[in-house]
PDB file of C-alpha atoms in Angstrom:
ATOM      1  CA  UNK A 275       0.146  -0.044   0.166  1.00 93.00           C
ATOM      2  CA  UNK A 276       1.098   3.434  -0.880  1.00 94.00           C
ATOM      3  CA  UNK A 277       1.855   5.715   1.676  1.00 96.00           C
ATOM      4  CA  UNK A 278       3.025   9.560   2.342  1.00 97.00           C
ATOM      5  CA  UNK A 279       3.293  10.961   5.803  1.00 96.00           C
ATOM      6  CA  UNK A 280       4.414  13.787   6.442  1.00 96.00           C
ATOM      7  CA  UNK A 281       5.901  15.342   9.617  1.00 96.00           C
ATOM      8  CA  UNK A 282       7.891  18.051  11.349  1.00 97.00           C
ATOM      9  CA  UNK A 283       4.977  20.728  11.084  1.00 93.00           C
ATOM     10  CA  UNK A 284       4.183  22.943  13.730  1.00 96.00           C
ATOM     11  CA  UNK A 285       4.121  26.709  15.495  1.00 97.00           C
ATOM     12  CA  UNK A 286       6.741  29.165  14.646  1.00 97.00           C
ATOM     13  CA  UNK A 287       7.667  32.855  14.676  1.00 97.00           C
ATOM     14  CA  UNK A 288       7.897  34.991  11.464  1.00 98.00           C
ATOM     15  CA  UNK A 289      11.565  34.769  10.068  1.00 98.00           C
ATOM     16  CA  UNK A 290      12.130  31.234  11.537  1.00 98.00           C
ATOM     17  CA  UNK A 291      12.551  27.689  10.106  1.00 98.00           C
ATOM     18  CA  UNK A 292      11.184  24.473   9.756  1.00 98.00           C
ATOM     19  CA  UNK A 293      12.320  21.482   7.915  1.00 98.00           C
ATOM     20  CA  UNK A 294       9.235  19.379   6.570  1.00 98.00           C
ATOM     21  CA  UNK A 295       9.596  15.277   6.158  1.00 98.00           C
ATOM     22  CA  UNK A 296       7.421  13.301   3.785  1.00 98.00           C
ATOM     23  CA  UNK A 297       8.545   9.236   4.495  1.00 98.00           C
ATOM     24  CA  UNK A 298       7.445   7.172   1.704  1.00 98.00           C
ATOM     25  CA  UNK A 299       6.536   3.904   1.597  1.00 97.00           C
ATOM     26  CA  UNK A 300       4.902   0.936  -0.393  1.00 97.00           C
ATOM     27  CA  UNK A 301       6.624   1.868  -3.660  1.00 97.00           C
ATOM     28  CA  UNK A 302       9.690   2.131  -5.339  1.00 97.00           C
ATOM     29  CA  UNK A 303      10.542   5.935  -4.119  1.00 97.00           C
ATOM     30  CA  UNK A 304      13.854   6.382  -6.198  1.00 97.00           C
ATOM     31  CA  UNK A 305      11.243   6.465  -9.763  1.00 96.00           C
ATOM     32  CA  UNK A 306       9.226   9.113  -8.625  1.00 96.00           C
ATOM     33  CA  UNK A 307       9.002  12.845  -8.608  1.00 95.00           C
ATOM     34  CA  UNK A 308       7.662  14.161  -5.962  1.00 97.00           C
ATOM     35  CA  UNK A 309       5.923  17.463  -4.913  1.00 97.00           C
ATOM     36  CA  UNK A 310       5.082  19.865  -2.465  1.00 98.00           C
ATOM     37  CA  UNK A 311       1.734  21.408  -2.121  1.00 98.00           C
ATOM     38  CA  UNK A 312       0.048  23.795   0.479  1.00 98.00           C
ATOM     39  CA  UNK A 313      -3.584  24.708   1.014  1.00 97.00           C
ATOM     40  CA  UNK A 314      -4.617  27.738   3.461  1.00 96.00           C
ATOM     41  CA  UNK A 315      -7.306  26.609   5.512  1.00 90.00           C
ATOM     42  CA  UNK A 316     -10.823  26.879   3.443  1.00 89.00           C
ATOM     43  CA  UNK A 317      -8.841  27.949   0.098  1.00 92.00           C
ATOM     44  CA  UNK A 318      -7.469  26.480  -2.855  1.00 94.00           C
ATOM     45  CA  UNK A 319      -4.469  24.425  -3.869  1.00 97.00           C
ATOM     46  CA  UNK A 320      -0.613  26.006  -4.409  1.00 97.00           C
ATOM     47  CA  UNK A 321       1.642  24.055  -5.806  1.00 96.00           C
ATOM     48  CA  UNK A 322       5.376  24.921  -3.899  1.00 97.00           C
ATOM     49  CA  UNK A 323       8.423  22.987  -5.232  1.00 96.00           C
ATOM     50  CA  UNK A 324       9.024  19.676  -6.883  1.00 95.00           C
ATOM     51  CA  UNK A 325      11.586  17.486  -7.129  1.00 95.00           C
ATOM     52  CA  UNK A 326      12.750  14.717  -9.905  1.00 93.00           C
ATOM     53  CA  UNK A 327      13.554  11.224  -9.153  1.00 95.00           C
ATOM     54  CA  UNK A 328      17.503  11.627  -8.576  1.00 94.00           C
ATOM     55  CA  UNK A 329      17.349  14.928  -7.421  1.00 94.00           C
ATOM     56  CA  UNK A 330      18.771  16.508 -10.290  1.00 94.00           C
ATOM     57  CA  UNK A 331      16.319  18.878 -11.336  1.00 91.00           C
ATOM     58  CA  UNK A 332      14.313  20.804  -9.076  1.00 93.00           C
ATOM     59  CA  UNK A 333      11.512  23.739  -9.117  1.00 93.00           C
ATOM     60  CA  UNK A 334       9.747  26.307  -7.046  1.00 94.00           C
ATOM     61  CA  UNK A 335       7.136  28.732  -6.651  1.00 94.00           C
ATOM     62  CA  UNK A 336       7.904  32.031  -7.196  1.00 93.00           C
ATOM     63  CA  UNK A 337       6.950  32.992  -3.339  1.00 96.00           C
ATOM     64  CA  UNK A 338       9.438  30.570  -1.776  1.00 97.00           C
ATOM     65  CA  UNK A 339      12.437  30.962  -4.102  1.00 96.00           C
ATOM     66  CA  UNK A 340      15.041  30.794  -2.254  1.00 97.00           C
ATOM     67  CA  UNK A 341      13.462  30.853   1.016  1.00 98.00           C
ATOM     68  CA  UNK A 342      12.626  27.059   0.797  1.00 98.00           C
ATOM     69  CA  UNK A 343      14.931  24.444  -0.567  1.00 98.00           C
ATOM     70  CA  UNK A 344      13.051  20.883  -1.467  1.00 98.00           C
ATOM     71  CA  UNK A 345      15.549  17.623  -1.419  1.00 98.00           C
ATOM     72  CA  UNK A 346      15.246  14.127  -1.139  1.00 98.00           C
ATOM     73  CA  UNK A 347      17.142  11.069   0.264  1.00 98.00           C
ATOM     74  CA  UNK A 348      16.450   8.166  -1.771  1.00 98.00           C
ATOM     75  CA  UNK A 349      17.609   5.676   0.905  1.00 97.00           C
ATOM     76  CA  UNK A 350      15.801   6.632   3.920  1.00 98.00           C
ATOM     77  CA  UNK A 351      12.462   7.038   0.874  1.00 98.00           C
ATOM     78  CA  UNK A 352      12.251  10.620   2.076  1.00 98.00           C
ATOM     79  CA  UNK A 353      11.499  14.002   0.390  1.00 98.00           C
ATOM     80  CA  UNK A 354      12.326  16.991   2.442  1.00 98.00           C
ATOM     81  CA  UNK A 355      11.206  20.525   2.803  1.00 98.00           C
ATOM     82  CA  UNK A 356      13.261  23.244   4.291  1.00 98.00           C
ATOM     83  CA  UNK A 357      11.576  26.672   4.763  1.00 98.00           C
ATOM     84  CA  UNK A 358      13.615  29.360   6.208  1.00 98.00           C
ATOM     85  CA  UNK A 359      12.966  33.084   6.617  1.00 98.00           C
ATOM     86  CA  UNK A 360       9.256  32.066   7.429  1.00 98.00           C
ATOM     87  CA  UNK A 361       6.545  34.772   6.794  1.00 98.00           C
ATOM     88  CA  UNK A 362       2.672  34.604   8.323  1.00 97.00           C
ATOM     89  CA  UNK A 363       1.688  34.100   4.704  1.00 97.00           C
ATOM     90  CA  UNK A 364       3.785  30.509   4.494  1.00 98.00           C
ATOM     91  CA  UNK A 365       0.521  29.797   7.220  1.00 98.00           C
ATOM     92  CA  UNK A 366      -0.736  26.597   5.019  1.00 98.00           C
ATOM     93  CA  UNK A 367      -1.572  22.792   5.296  1.00 97.00           C
ATOM     94  CA  UNK A 368       1.320  21.180   3.417  1.00 98.00           C
ATOM     95  CA  UNK A 369       0.933  18.119   1.573  1.00 98.00           C
ATOM     96  CA  UNK A 370       3.703  15.887   0.025  1.00 97.00           C
ATOM     97  CA  UNK A 371       2.773  14.533  -3.555  1.00 97.00           C
ATOM     98  CA  UNK A 372       3.727  11.524  -5.575  1.00 97.00           C
ATOM     99  CA  UNK A 373       4.231  12.615  -9.064  1.00 93.00           C
ATOM    100  CA  UNK A 374       2.450   9.433 -12.082  1.00 89.00           C
ATOM    101  CA  UNK A 375       1.923  10.488 -15.747  1.00 82.00           C
ATOM    102  CA  UNK A 376       2.049  13.852 -15.060  1.00 86.00           C
ATOM    103  CA  UNK A 377      -0.568  14.134 -12.238  1.00 92.00           C
ATOM    104  CA  UNK A 378      -0.626  13.266  -8.436  1.00 95.00           C
ATOM    105  CA  UNK A 379      -1.680  10.232  -8.213  1.00 93.00           C
ATOM    106  CA  UNK A 380      -1.452   9.688  -4.259  1.00 95.00           C
ATOM    107  CA  UNK A 381      -0.631  12.442  -1.491  1.00 96.00           C
ATOM    108  CA  UNK A 382      -0.101  12.516   2.209  1.00 95.00           C
ATOM    109  CA  UNK A 383      -2.202  13.203   4.525  1.00 94.00           C
ATOM    110  CA  UNK A 384      -1.171  16.805   5.267  1.00 95.00           C
ATOM    111  CA  UNK A 385       1.155  18.917   7.640  1.00 96.00           C
ATOM    112  CA  UNK A 386      -0.419  22.170   9.076  1.00 97.00           C
ATOM    113  CA  UNK A 387       2.109  24.826   9.485  1.00 98.00           C
ATOM    114  CA  UNK A 388       1.806  27.974  11.810  1.00 98.00           C
ATOM    115  CA  UNK A 389       3.445  31.686  11.766  1.00 98.00           C
ATOM    116  CA  UNK A 390       2.845  33.210  13.814  1.00 96.00           C
ATOM    117  CA  UNK A 391       4.356  35.495  16.308  1.00 95.00           C
TER     118      UNK A 391
ATOM    119  CA  UNK B 161      -5.694  37.222 -15.203  1.00 68.00           C
ATOM    120  CA  UNK B 162      -6.043  33.132 -13.272  1.00 77.00           C
ATOM    121  CA  UNK B 163      -4.349  30.555 -15.395  1.00 87.00           C
ATOM    122  CA  UNK B 164      -7.406  28.019 -14.342  1.00 93.00           C
ATOM    123  CA  UNK B 165     -10.942  29.676 -12.658  1.00 95.00           C
ATOM    124  CA  UNK B 166     -13.889  27.455 -10.732  1.00 96.00           C
ATOM    125  CA  UNK B 167     -16.723  29.298  -9.332  1.00 94.00           C
ATOM    126  CA  UNK B 168     -16.669  29.183  -5.344  1.00 94.00           C
ATOM    127  CA  UNK B 169     -19.047  26.738  -4.664  1.00 95.00           C
ATOM    128  CA  UNK B 170     -21.681  24.311  -6.764  1.00 96.00           C
ATOM    129  CA  UNK B 171     -24.762  21.995  -4.596  1.00 95.00           C
ATOM    130  CA  UNK B 172     -26.294  19.416  -5.775  1.00 95.00           C
ATOM    131  CA  UNK B 173     -29.764  17.245  -4.611  1.00 96.00           C
ATOM    132  CA  UNK B 174     -28.995  13.408  -3.565  1.00 96.00           C
ATOM    133  CA  UNK B 175     -29.452  11.506  -7.152  1.00 96.00           C
ATOM    134  CA  UNK B 176     -29.058  14.503  -9.029  1.00 97.00           C
ATOM    135  CA  UNK B 177     -26.447  15.311 -11.782  1.00 97.00           C
ATOM    136  CA  UNK B 178     -24.045  18.752 -11.498  1.00 97.00           C
ATOM    137  CA  UNK B 179     -21.137  20.168 -13.647  1.00 97.00           C
ATOM    138  CA  UNK B 180     -18.670  21.739 -12.100  1.00 97.00           C
ATOM    139  CA  UNK B 181     -16.217  24.185 -14.346  1.00 96.00           C
ATOM    140  CA  UNK B 182     -12.718  24.740 -14.959  1.00 95.00           C
ATOM    141  CA  UNK B 183     -12.163  28.367 -17.493  1.00 94.00           C
ATOM    142  CA  UNK B 184      -8.710  28.059 -18.900  1.00 93.00           C
ATOM    143  CA  UNK B 185      -7.126  31.525 -19.629  1.00 91.00           C
ATOM    144  CA  UNK B 186      -7.300  32.027 -23.573  1.00 88.00           C
ATOM    145  CA  UNK B 187      -3.219  31.813 -23.513  1.00 83.00           C
ATOM    146  CA  UNK B 188      -3.855  27.934 -21.918  1.00 84.00           C
ATOM    147  CA  UNK B 189      -6.796  26.832 -24.175  1.00 81.00           C
ATOM    148  CA  UNK B 190      -4.865  23.835 -25.520  1.00 83.00           C
ATOM    149  CA  UNK B 191      -3.882  22.770 -22.063  1.00 88.00           C
ATOM    150  CA  UNK B 192      -4.583  19.311 -20.305  1.00 90.00           C
ATOM    151  CA  UNK B 193      -6.774  19.208 -17.217  1.00 94.00           C
ATOM    152  CA  UNK B 194      -6.637  17.385 -13.975  1.00 95.00           C
ATOM    153  CA  UNK B 195     -10.118  17.426 -11.589  1.00 96.00           C
ATOM    154  CA  UNK B 196      -9.186  16.452  -7.967  1.00 97.00           C
ATOM    155  CA  UNK B 197     -11.531  15.728  -5.065  1.00 97.00           C
ATOM    156  CA  UNK B 198     -11.307  16.096  -1.631  1.00 97.00           C
ATOM    157  CA  UNK B 199     -13.305  14.993   1.013  1.00 95.00           C
ATOM    158  CA  UNK B 200     -13.874  17.481   4.435  1.00 91.00           C
ATOM    159  CA  UNK B 201     -10.137  16.600   6.592  1.00 89.00           C
ATOM    160  CA  UNK B 202      -8.353  14.777   3.589  1.00 91.00           C
ATOM    161  CA  UNK B 203      -5.692  15.489   1.244  1.00 93.00           C
ATOM    162  CA  UNK B 204      -6.750  15.171  -2.322  1.00 96.00           C
ATOM    163  CA  UNK B 205      -7.721  12.412  -4.304  1.00 96.00           C
ATOM    164  CA  UNK B 206      -7.072  12.224  -8.341  1.00 95.00           C
ATOM    165  CA  UNK B 207     -10.033  11.502 -10.496  1.00 96.00           C
ATOM    166  CA  UNK B 208      -9.576  11.962 -13.719  1.00 93.00           C
ATOM    167  CA  UNK B 209      -7.283  14.350 -16.793  1.00 92.00           C
ATOM    168  CA  UNK B 210      -9.419  15.986 -19.375  1.00 90.00           C
ATOM    169  CA  UNK B 211      -7.229  16.995 -22.753  1.00 81.00           C
ATOM    170  CA  UNK B 212      -8.766  18.998 -25.372  1.00 73.00           C
ATOM    171  CA  UNK B 213     -11.241  17.382 -27.016  1.00 72.00           C
ATOM    172  CA  UNK B 214     -12.425  15.568 -23.801  1.00 72.00           C
ATOM    173  CA  UNK B 215     -10.364  12.966 -24.052  1.00 71.00           C
ATOM    174  CA  UNK B 216     -10.081  10.838 -21.048  1.00 78.00           C
ATOM    175  CA  UNK B 217      -6.413   9.998 -20.464  1.00 78.00           C
ATOM    176  CA  UNK B 218      -6.362   8.779 -16.558  1.00 87.00           C
ATOM    177  CA  UNK B 219      -8.729   7.999 -14.417  1.00 88.00           C
ATOM    178  CA  UNK B 220      -8.206   8.124 -10.537  1.00 90.00           C
ATOM    179  CA  UNK B 221      -8.405   3.989  -8.567  1.00 89.00           C
ATOM    180  CA  UNK B 222     -11.769   3.863  -7.379  1.00 92.00           C
ATOM    181  CA  UNK B 223     -13.594   6.636  -9.300  1.00 94.00           C
ATOM    182  CA  UNK B 224     -16.522   5.902 -10.535  1.00 94.00           C
ATOM    183  CA  UNK B 225     -18.195   5.780 -13.269  1.00 94.00           C
ATOM    184  CA  UNK B 226     -21.250   8.531 -12.279  1.00 95.00           C
ATOM    185  CA  UNK B 227     -17.533  10.849 -12.670  1.00 95.00           C
ATOM    186  CA  UNK B 228     -17.116  11.880 -15.933  1.00 93.00           C
ATOM    187  CA  UNK B 229     -15.068  14.413 -17.877  1.00 92.00           C
ATOM    188  CA  UNK B 230     -15.440  16.617 -21.135  1.00 90.00           C
ATOM    189  CA  UNK B 231     -13.733  19.838 -22.406  1.00 89.00           C
ATOM    190  CA  UNK B 232     -14.485  22.260 -25.315  1.00 86.00           C
ATOM    191  CA  UNK B 233     -12.504  25.634 -25.960  1.00 86.00           C
ATOM    192  CA  UNK B 234     -11.163  27.043 -23.034  1.00 90.00           C
ATOM    193  CA  UNK B 235     -13.519  25.306 -20.652  1.00 92.00           C
ATOM    194  CA  UNK B 236     -13.029  21.652 -18.842  1.00 93.00           C
ATOM    195  CA  UNK B 237     -16.119  20.004 -17.477  1.00 94.00           C
ATOM    196  CA  UNK B 238     -16.230  17.743 -14.446  1.00 95.00           C
ATOM    197  CA  UNK B 239     -19.725  16.233 -14.055  1.00 95.00           C
ATOM    198  CA  UNK B 240     -21.092  13.654 -11.227  1.00 97.00           C
ATOM    199  CA  UNK B 241     -24.468  11.879 -11.777  1.00 97.00           C
ATOM    200  CA  UNK B 242     -26.703  10.240  -9.552  1.00 97.00           C
ATOM    201  CA  UNK B 243     -24.645  12.395  -6.755  1.00 97.00           C
ATOM    202  CA  UNK B 244     -24.589  11.018  -3.223  1.00 96.00           C
ATOM    203  CA  UNK B 245     -23.300  11.900  -0.063  1.00 95.00           C
ATOM    204  CA  UNK B 246     -19.536  11.374  -0.071  1.00 95.00           C
ATOM    205  CA  UNK B 247     -19.427  12.926  -2.854  1.00 96.00           C
ATOM    206  CA  UNK B 248     -19.457  16.209  -1.096  1.00 96.00           C
ATOM    207  CA  UNK B 249     -16.261  17.904  -0.964  1.00 96.00           C
ATOM    208  CA  UNK B 250     -13.790  20.081  -2.537  1.00 97.00           C
ATOM    209  CA  UNK B 251     -13.024  19.900  -6.502  1.00 98.00           C
ATOM    210  CA  UNK B 252     -10.061  21.146  -7.759  1.00 98.00           C
ATOM    211  CA  UNK B 253      -8.257  21.311 -11.184  1.00 96.00           C
ATOM    212  CA  UNK B 254      -4.668  21.597 -11.916  1.00 96.00           C
ATOM    213  CA  UNK B 255      -2.203  22.252 -14.829  1.00 94.00           C
ATOM    214  CA  UNK B 256       1.138  21.887 -15.701  1.00 90.00           C
ATOM    215  CA  UNK B 257       3.093  24.664 -17.050  1.00 85.00           C
ATOM    216  CA  UNK B 258       6.657  25.196 -18.346  1.00 84.00           C
ATOM    217  CA  UNK B 259       9.791  22.666 -17.683  1.00 82.00           C
ATOM    218  CA  UNK B 260      12.744  22.541 -15.861  1.00 82.00           C
ATOM    219  CA  UNK B 261      13.377  24.677 -13.738  1.00 81.00           C
ATOM    220  CA  UNK B 262      10.284  26.796 -15.144  1.00 85.00           C
ATOM    221  CA  UNK B 263       8.072  24.101 -14.392  1.00 86.00           C
ATOM    222  CA  UNK B 264       5.022  24.960 -12.030  1.00 89.00           C
ATOM    223  CA  UNK B 265       1.937  23.595 -11.175  1.00 93.00           C
ATOM    224  CA  UNK B 266      -1.440  25.508 -11.509  1.00 93.00           C
ATOM    225  CA  UNK B 267      -4.704  24.927  -9.919  1.00 95.00           C
ATOM    226  CA  UNK B 268      -7.615  26.866  -9.411  1.00 95.00           C
ATOM    227  CA  UNK B 269      -9.669  27.911  -6.736  1.00 94.00           C
ATOM    228  CA  UNK B 270     -11.434  25.374  -6.354  1.00 96.00           C
ATOM    229  CA  UNK B 271     -15.103  24.520  -6.076  1.00 97.00           C
ATOM    230  CA  UNK B 272     -16.926  23.593  -3.386  1.00 97.00           C
ATOM    231  CA  UNK B 273     -20.071  21.124  -3.504  1.00 97.00           C
ATOM    232  CA  UNK B 274     -22.657  20.255  -1.138  1.00 96.00           C
ATOM    233  CA  UNK B 275     -25.085  17.465  -1.451  1.00 94.00           C
ATOM    234  CA  UNK B 276     -28.398  18.412  -0.421  1.00 92.00           C
TER     235      UNK B 276
END
């Protein structure tokens, strides 16, 4: 059974840092591109970042460029999102998602990140 | 102008049909669109992809035949027939844009479907 389990969220002050982790199981992790998508409660989905299967190709949405870093460890079946210089507007539920045939075929349950003083 | 636009809310009675619309901006008229269902308190779940001409390329696991898609011009539709209580939730449309370091995925604002 495919599972994606996010961890590492919580409450942080503006300007602080958090690292989200997404542990994958039930499939050959190293073959898939992985993405992070966020959602302010009650609002729509916003794509954040993606990393290809071996970590050699990465992209980000403009609002997080220079502040967020996506990475992966295929030996640990885990994708990460390092979030620095956090802003109030980064407050959201963060989902990791697996990419297959150019769509997101599995999503995690989400991890809430709250940026507030 | 947003790349993808959705009406914020829709409602339908149990057993009825409803069509949700995702409108593409004119520069993206040939884009394929993916539909995702998000039940309350859950992560999204892939429903179906609709290409130009309404061609269905992929369908999500466990999606019943009551769900169908159609594409025409700037519009990508998701129709749900014989609506059930478990169909209630948010429906999002999404599309890829760009490649390499310029790759992005854009989503519409989502439509909240209420089953009456």
